[in-house]
JSON list of C-alpha atoms in Angstrom, two decimals:
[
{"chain": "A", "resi": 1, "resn": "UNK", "atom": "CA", "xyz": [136.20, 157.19, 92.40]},
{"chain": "A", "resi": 2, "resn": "UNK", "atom": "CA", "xyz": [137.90, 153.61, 92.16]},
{"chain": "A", "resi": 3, "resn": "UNK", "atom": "CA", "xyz": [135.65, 150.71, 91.14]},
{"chain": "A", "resi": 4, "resn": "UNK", "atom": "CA", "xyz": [137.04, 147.28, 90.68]},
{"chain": "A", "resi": 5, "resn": "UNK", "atom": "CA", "xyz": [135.80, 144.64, 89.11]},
{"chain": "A", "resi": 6, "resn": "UNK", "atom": "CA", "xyz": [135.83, 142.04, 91.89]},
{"chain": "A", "resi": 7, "resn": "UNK", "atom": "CA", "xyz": [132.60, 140.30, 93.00]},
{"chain": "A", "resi": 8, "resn": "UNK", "atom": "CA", "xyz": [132.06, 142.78, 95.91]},
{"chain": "A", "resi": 9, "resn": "UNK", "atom": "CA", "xyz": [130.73, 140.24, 98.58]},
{"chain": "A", "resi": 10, "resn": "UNK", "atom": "CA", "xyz": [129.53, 137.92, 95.89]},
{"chain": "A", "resi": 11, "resn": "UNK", "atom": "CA", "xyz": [130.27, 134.22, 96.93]},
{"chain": "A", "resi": 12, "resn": "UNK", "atom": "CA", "xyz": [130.72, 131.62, 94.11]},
{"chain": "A", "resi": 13, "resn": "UNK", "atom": "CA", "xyz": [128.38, 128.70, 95.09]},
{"chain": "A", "resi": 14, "resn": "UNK", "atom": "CA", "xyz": [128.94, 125.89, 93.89]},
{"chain": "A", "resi": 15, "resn": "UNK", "atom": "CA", "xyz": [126.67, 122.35, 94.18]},
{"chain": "A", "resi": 16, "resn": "UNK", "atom": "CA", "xyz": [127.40, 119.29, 93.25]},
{"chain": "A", "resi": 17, "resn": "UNK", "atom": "CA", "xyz": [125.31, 115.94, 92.56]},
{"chain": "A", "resi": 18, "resn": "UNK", "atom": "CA", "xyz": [125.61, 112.95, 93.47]},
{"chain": "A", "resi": 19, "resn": "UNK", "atom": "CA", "xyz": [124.78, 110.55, 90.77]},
{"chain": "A", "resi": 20, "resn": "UNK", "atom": "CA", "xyz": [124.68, 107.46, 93.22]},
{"chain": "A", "resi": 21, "resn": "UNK", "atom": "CA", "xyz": [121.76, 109.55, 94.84]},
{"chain": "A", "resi": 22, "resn": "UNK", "atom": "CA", "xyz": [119.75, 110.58, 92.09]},
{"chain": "A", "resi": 23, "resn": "UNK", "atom": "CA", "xyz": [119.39, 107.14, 90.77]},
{"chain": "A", "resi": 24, "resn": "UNK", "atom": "CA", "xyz": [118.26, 105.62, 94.27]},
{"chain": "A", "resi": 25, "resn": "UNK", "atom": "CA", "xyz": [115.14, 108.68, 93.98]},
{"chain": "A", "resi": 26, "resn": "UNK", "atom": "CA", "xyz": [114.41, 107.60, 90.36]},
{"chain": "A", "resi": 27, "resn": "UNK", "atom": "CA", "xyz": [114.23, 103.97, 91.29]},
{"chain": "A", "resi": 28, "resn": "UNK", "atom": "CA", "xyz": [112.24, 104.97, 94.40]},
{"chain": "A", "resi": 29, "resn": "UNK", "atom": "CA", "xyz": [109.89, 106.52, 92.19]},
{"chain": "A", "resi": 30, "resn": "UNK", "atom": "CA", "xyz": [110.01, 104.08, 89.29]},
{"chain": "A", "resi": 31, "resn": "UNK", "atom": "CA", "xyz": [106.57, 103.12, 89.32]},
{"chain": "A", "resi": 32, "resn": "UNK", "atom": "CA", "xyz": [105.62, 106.68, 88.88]},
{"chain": "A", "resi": 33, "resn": "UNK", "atom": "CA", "xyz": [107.79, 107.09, 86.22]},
{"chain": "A", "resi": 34, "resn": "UNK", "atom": "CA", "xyz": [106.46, 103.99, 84.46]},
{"chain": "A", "resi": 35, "resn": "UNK", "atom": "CA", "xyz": [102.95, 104.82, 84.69]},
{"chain": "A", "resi": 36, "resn": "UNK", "atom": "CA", "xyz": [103.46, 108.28, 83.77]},
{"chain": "A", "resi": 37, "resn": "UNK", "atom": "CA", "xyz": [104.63, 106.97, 80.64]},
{"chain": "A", "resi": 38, "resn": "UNK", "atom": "CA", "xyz": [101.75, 104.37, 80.14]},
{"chain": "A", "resi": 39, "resn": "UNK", "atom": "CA", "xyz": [99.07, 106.82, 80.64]},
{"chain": "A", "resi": 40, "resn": "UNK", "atom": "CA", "xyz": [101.23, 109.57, 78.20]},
{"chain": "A", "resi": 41, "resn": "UNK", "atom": "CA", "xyz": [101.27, 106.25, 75.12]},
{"chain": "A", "resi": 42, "resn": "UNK", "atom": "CA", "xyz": [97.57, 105.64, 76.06]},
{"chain": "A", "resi": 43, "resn": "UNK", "atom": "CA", "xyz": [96.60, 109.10, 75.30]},
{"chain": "A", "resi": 44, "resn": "UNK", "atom": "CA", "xyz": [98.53, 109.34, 72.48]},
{"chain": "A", "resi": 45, "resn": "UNK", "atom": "CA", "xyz": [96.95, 106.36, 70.71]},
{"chain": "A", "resi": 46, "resn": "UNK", "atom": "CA", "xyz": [93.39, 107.83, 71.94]},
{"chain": "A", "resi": 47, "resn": "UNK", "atom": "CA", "xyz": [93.98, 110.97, 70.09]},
{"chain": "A", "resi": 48, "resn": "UNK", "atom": "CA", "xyz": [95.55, 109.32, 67.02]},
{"chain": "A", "resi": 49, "resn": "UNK", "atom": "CA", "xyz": [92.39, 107.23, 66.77]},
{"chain": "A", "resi": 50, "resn": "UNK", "atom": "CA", "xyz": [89.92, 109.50, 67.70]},
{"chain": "A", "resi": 51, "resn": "UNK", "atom": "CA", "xyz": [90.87, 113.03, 66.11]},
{"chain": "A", "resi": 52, "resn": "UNK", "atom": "CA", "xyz": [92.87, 112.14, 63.56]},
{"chain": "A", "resi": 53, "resn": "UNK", "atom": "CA", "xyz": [92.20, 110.71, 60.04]},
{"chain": "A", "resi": 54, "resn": "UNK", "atom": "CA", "xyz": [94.44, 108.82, 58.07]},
{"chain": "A", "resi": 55, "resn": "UNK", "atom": "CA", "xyz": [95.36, 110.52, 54.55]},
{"chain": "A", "resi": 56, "resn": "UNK", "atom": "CA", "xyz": [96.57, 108.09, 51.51]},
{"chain": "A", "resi": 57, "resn": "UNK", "atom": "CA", "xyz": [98.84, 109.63, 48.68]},
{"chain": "A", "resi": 58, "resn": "UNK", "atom": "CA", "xyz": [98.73, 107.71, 45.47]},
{"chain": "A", "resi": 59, "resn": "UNK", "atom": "CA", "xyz": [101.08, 108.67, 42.60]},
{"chain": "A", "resi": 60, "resn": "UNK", "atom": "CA", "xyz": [101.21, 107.84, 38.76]},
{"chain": "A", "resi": 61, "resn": "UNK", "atom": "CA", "xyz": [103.95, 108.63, 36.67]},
{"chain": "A", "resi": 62, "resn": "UNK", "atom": "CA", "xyz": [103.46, 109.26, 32.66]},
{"chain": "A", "resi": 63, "resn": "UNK", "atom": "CA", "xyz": [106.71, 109.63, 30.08]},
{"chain": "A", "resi": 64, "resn": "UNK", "atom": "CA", "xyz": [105.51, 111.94, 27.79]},
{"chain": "A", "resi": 65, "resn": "UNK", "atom": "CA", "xyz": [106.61, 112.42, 24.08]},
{"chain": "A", "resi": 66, "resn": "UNK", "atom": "CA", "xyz": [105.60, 114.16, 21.23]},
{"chain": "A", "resi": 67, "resn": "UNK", "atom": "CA", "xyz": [102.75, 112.27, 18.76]},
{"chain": "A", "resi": 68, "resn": "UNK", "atom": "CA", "xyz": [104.72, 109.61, 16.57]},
{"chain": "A", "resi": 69, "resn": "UNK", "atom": "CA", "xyz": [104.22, 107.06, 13.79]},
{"chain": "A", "resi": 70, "resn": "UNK", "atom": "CA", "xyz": [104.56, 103.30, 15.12]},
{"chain": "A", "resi": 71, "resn": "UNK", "atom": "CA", "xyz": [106.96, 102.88, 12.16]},
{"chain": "A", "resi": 72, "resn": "UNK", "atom": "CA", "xyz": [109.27, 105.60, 12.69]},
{"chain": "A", "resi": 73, "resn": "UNK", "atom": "CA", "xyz": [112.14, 105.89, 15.46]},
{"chain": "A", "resi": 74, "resn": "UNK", "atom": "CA", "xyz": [112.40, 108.63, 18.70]},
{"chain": "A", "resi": 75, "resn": "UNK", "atom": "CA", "xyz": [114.45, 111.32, 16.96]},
{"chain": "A", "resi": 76, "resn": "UNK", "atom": "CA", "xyz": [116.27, 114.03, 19.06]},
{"chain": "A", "resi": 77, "resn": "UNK", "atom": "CA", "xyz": [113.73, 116.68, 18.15]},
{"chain": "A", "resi": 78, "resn": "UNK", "atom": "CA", "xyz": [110.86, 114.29, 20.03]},
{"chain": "A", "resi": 79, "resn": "UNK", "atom": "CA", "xyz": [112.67, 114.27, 22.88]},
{"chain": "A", "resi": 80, "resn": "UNK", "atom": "CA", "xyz": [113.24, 118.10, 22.89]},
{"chain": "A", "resi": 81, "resn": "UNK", "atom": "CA", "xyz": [109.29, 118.50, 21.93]},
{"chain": "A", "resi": 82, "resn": "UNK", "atom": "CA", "xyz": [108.61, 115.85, 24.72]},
{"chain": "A", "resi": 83, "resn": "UNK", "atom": "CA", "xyz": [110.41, 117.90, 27.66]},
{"chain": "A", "resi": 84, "resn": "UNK", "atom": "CA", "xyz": [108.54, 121.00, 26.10]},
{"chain": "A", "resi": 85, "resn": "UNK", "atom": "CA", "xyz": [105.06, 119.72, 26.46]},
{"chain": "A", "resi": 86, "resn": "UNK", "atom": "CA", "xyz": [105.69, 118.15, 29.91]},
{"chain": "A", "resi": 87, "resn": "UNK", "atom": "CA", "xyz": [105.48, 121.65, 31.31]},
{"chain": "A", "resi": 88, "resn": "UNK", "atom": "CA", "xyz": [102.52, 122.27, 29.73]},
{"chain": "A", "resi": 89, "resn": "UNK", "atom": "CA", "xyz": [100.80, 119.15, 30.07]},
{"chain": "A", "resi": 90, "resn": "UNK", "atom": "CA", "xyz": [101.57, 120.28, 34.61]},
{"chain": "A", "resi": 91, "resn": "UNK", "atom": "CA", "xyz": [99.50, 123.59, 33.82]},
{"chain": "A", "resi": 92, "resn": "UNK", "atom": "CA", "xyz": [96.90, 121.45, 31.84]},
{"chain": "A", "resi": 93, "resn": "UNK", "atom": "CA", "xyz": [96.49, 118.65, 34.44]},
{"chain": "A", "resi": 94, "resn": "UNK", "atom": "CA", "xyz": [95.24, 121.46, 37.31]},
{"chain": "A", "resi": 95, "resn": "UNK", "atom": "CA", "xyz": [93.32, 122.81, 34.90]},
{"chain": "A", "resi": 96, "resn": "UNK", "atom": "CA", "xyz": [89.60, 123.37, 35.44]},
{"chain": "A", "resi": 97, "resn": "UNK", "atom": "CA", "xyz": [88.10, 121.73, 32.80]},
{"chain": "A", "resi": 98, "resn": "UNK", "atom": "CA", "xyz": [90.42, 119.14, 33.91]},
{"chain": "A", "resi": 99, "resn": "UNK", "atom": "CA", "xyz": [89.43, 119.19, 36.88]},
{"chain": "A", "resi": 100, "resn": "UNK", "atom": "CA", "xyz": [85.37, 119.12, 36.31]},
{"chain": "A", "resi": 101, "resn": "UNK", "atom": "CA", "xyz": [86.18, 115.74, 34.20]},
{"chain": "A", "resi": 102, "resn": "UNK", "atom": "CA", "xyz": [87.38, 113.60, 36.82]},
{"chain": "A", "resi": 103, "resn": "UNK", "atom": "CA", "xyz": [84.32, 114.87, 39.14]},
{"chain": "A", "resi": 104, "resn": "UNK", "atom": "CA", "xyz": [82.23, 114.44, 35.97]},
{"chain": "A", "resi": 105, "resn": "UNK", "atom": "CA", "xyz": [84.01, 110.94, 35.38]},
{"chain": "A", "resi": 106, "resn": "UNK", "atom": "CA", "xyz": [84.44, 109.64, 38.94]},
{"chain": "A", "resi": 107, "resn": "UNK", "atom": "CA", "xyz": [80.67, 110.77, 39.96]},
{"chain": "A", "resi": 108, "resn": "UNK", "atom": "CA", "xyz": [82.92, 113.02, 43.17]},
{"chain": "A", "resi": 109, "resn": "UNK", "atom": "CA", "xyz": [80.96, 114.73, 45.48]},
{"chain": "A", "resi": 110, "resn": "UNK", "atom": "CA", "xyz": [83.75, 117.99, 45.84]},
{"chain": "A", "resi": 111, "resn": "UNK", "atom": "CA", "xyz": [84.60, 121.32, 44.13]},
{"chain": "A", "resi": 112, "resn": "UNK", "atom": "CA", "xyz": [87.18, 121.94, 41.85]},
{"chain": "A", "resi": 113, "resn": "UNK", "atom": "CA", "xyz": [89.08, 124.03, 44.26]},
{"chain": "A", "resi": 114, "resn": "UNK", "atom": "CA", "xyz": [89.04, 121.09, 46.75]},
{"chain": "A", "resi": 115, "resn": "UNK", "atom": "CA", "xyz": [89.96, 118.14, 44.43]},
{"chain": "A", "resi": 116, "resn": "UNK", "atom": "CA", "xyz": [92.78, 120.25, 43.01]},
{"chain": "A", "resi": 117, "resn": "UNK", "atom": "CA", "xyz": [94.15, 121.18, 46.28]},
{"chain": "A", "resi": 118, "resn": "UNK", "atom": "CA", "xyz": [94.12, 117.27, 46.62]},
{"chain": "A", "resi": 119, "resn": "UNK", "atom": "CA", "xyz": [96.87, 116.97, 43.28]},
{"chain": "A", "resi": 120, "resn": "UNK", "atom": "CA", "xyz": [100.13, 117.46, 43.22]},
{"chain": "A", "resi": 121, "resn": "UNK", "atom": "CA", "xyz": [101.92, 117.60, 39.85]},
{"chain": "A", "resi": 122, "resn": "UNK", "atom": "CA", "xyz": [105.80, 117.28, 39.54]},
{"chain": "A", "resi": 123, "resn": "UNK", "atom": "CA", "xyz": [108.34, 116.64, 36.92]},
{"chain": "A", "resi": 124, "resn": "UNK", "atom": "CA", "xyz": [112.01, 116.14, 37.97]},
{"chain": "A", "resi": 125, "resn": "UNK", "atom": "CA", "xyz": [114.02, 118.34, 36.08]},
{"chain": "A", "resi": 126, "resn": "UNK", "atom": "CA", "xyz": [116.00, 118.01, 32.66]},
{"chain": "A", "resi": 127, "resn": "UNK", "atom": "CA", "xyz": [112.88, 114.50, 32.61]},
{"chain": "A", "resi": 128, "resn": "UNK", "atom": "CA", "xyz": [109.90, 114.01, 30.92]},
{"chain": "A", "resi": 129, "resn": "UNK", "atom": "CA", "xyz": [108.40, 112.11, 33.71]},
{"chain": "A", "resi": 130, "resn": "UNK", "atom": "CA", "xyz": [105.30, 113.90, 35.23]},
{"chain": "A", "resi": 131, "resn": "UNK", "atom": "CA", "xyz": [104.40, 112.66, 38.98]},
{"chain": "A", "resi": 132, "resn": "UNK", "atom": "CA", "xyz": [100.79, 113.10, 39.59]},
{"chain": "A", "resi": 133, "resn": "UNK", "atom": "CA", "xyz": [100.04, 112.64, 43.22]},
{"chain": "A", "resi": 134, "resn": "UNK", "atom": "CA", "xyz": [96.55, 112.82, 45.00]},
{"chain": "A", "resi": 135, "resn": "UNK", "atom": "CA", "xyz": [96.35, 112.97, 48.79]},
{"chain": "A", "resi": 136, "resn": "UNK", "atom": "CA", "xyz": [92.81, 111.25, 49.95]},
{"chain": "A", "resi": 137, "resn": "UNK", "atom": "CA", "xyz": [91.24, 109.97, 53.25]},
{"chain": "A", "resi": 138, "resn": "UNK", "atom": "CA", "xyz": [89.83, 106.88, 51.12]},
{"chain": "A", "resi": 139, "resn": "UNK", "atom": "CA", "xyz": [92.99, 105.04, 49.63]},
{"chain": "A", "resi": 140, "resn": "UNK", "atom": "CA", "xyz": [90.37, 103.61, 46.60]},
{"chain": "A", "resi": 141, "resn": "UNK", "atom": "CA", "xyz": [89.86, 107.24, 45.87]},
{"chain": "A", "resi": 142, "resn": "UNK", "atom": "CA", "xyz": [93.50, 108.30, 45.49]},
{"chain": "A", "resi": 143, "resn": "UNK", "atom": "CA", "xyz": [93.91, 105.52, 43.65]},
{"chain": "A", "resi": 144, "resn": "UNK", "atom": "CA", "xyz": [91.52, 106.39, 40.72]},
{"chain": "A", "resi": 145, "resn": "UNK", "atom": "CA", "xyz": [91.62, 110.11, 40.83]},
{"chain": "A", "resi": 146, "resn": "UNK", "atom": "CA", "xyz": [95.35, 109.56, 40.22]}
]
C-alpha cells in the first residue's frame, strides 16, 4: 500500500481582507460602537459605587532598639539586640492579648480574629524597621488602630 503525504483533494483557501473595507463597516457602525462603550463605563461606575466598598491601608513604621541610658551611646551589641527583638516584637504585635487591647482601647466592635486579619506586620530584612499596616473601610479607623 502507497500513501503519500499530499493533501489528497484538499484545497488551500486562502482569504484576504481588505482593510479599506473594514474601516468603512466600523465607521458605518460607529455610533454603535460608541454607545456600546458608554453604556459598558456606565455600568462599570454603577457597580464600583454600588457593590463595592472602598478599603484604606494605613501604615506606621517603629525603629526598634534595645532599652538604653540617655547618657550612653548605640553600641554594636544594641543594634544586634535591636534586629533580635524586631522579630519578636512581629509575633508580639498579632498577639492576642495584643490584640484584645486595641479593641479594649479603641472601644472596636470586632473579634480578635477579624481585627488581626486586618494587620499586617513586616520588617525589611537585615532592618530594624517594623511596618505595621491595617486595612479598614473607615480611613479614621486605620489610622488609629495602626
Amino acid at each position: 500500500m502507497n500513501q503519500n503525504n499530499t493533501n489528497m483533494g484538499m484545497e488551500n483557501d486562502e482569504i484576504t481582507i481588505d482593510l479599506m473595507d473594514l474601516f468603512q463597516v466600523v465607521f458605518k457602525k460607529l455610533h454603535l460602537v460608541l454607545l456600546a462603550g458608554i453604556i459598558a463605563a456606565l455600568v462599570a461606575v454603577l457597580v464600583t459605587k454600588l457593590f463595592m466598598t472602598p478599603v484604606y491601608t494605613s501604615t506606621t513604621k517603629m525603629y526598634v532598639l534595645s532599652k538604653q541610658d540617655a547618657n550612653s551611646a548605640v553600641t554594636s551589641s544594641d543594634l544586634q539586640a535591636g534586629s533580635q527583638l524586631t522579630k519578636d516584637y512581629m509575633e508580639l504585635i498579632k498577639s492576642r492579648s495584643v490584640m484584645e487591647q486595641v479593641i479594649s482601647q479603641l472601644q472596636l466592635d470586632m473579634s480578635v480574629d477579624k481585627l488581626s486579619g486586618e494587620i499586617t506586620v513586616s520588617n525589611t530584612a537585615d532592618t530594624r524597621i517594623l511596618s505595621i499596616s491595617v486595612e479598614n473601610e473607615s480611613p479614621k479607623l486605620a489610622k488609629e488602630i495602626a
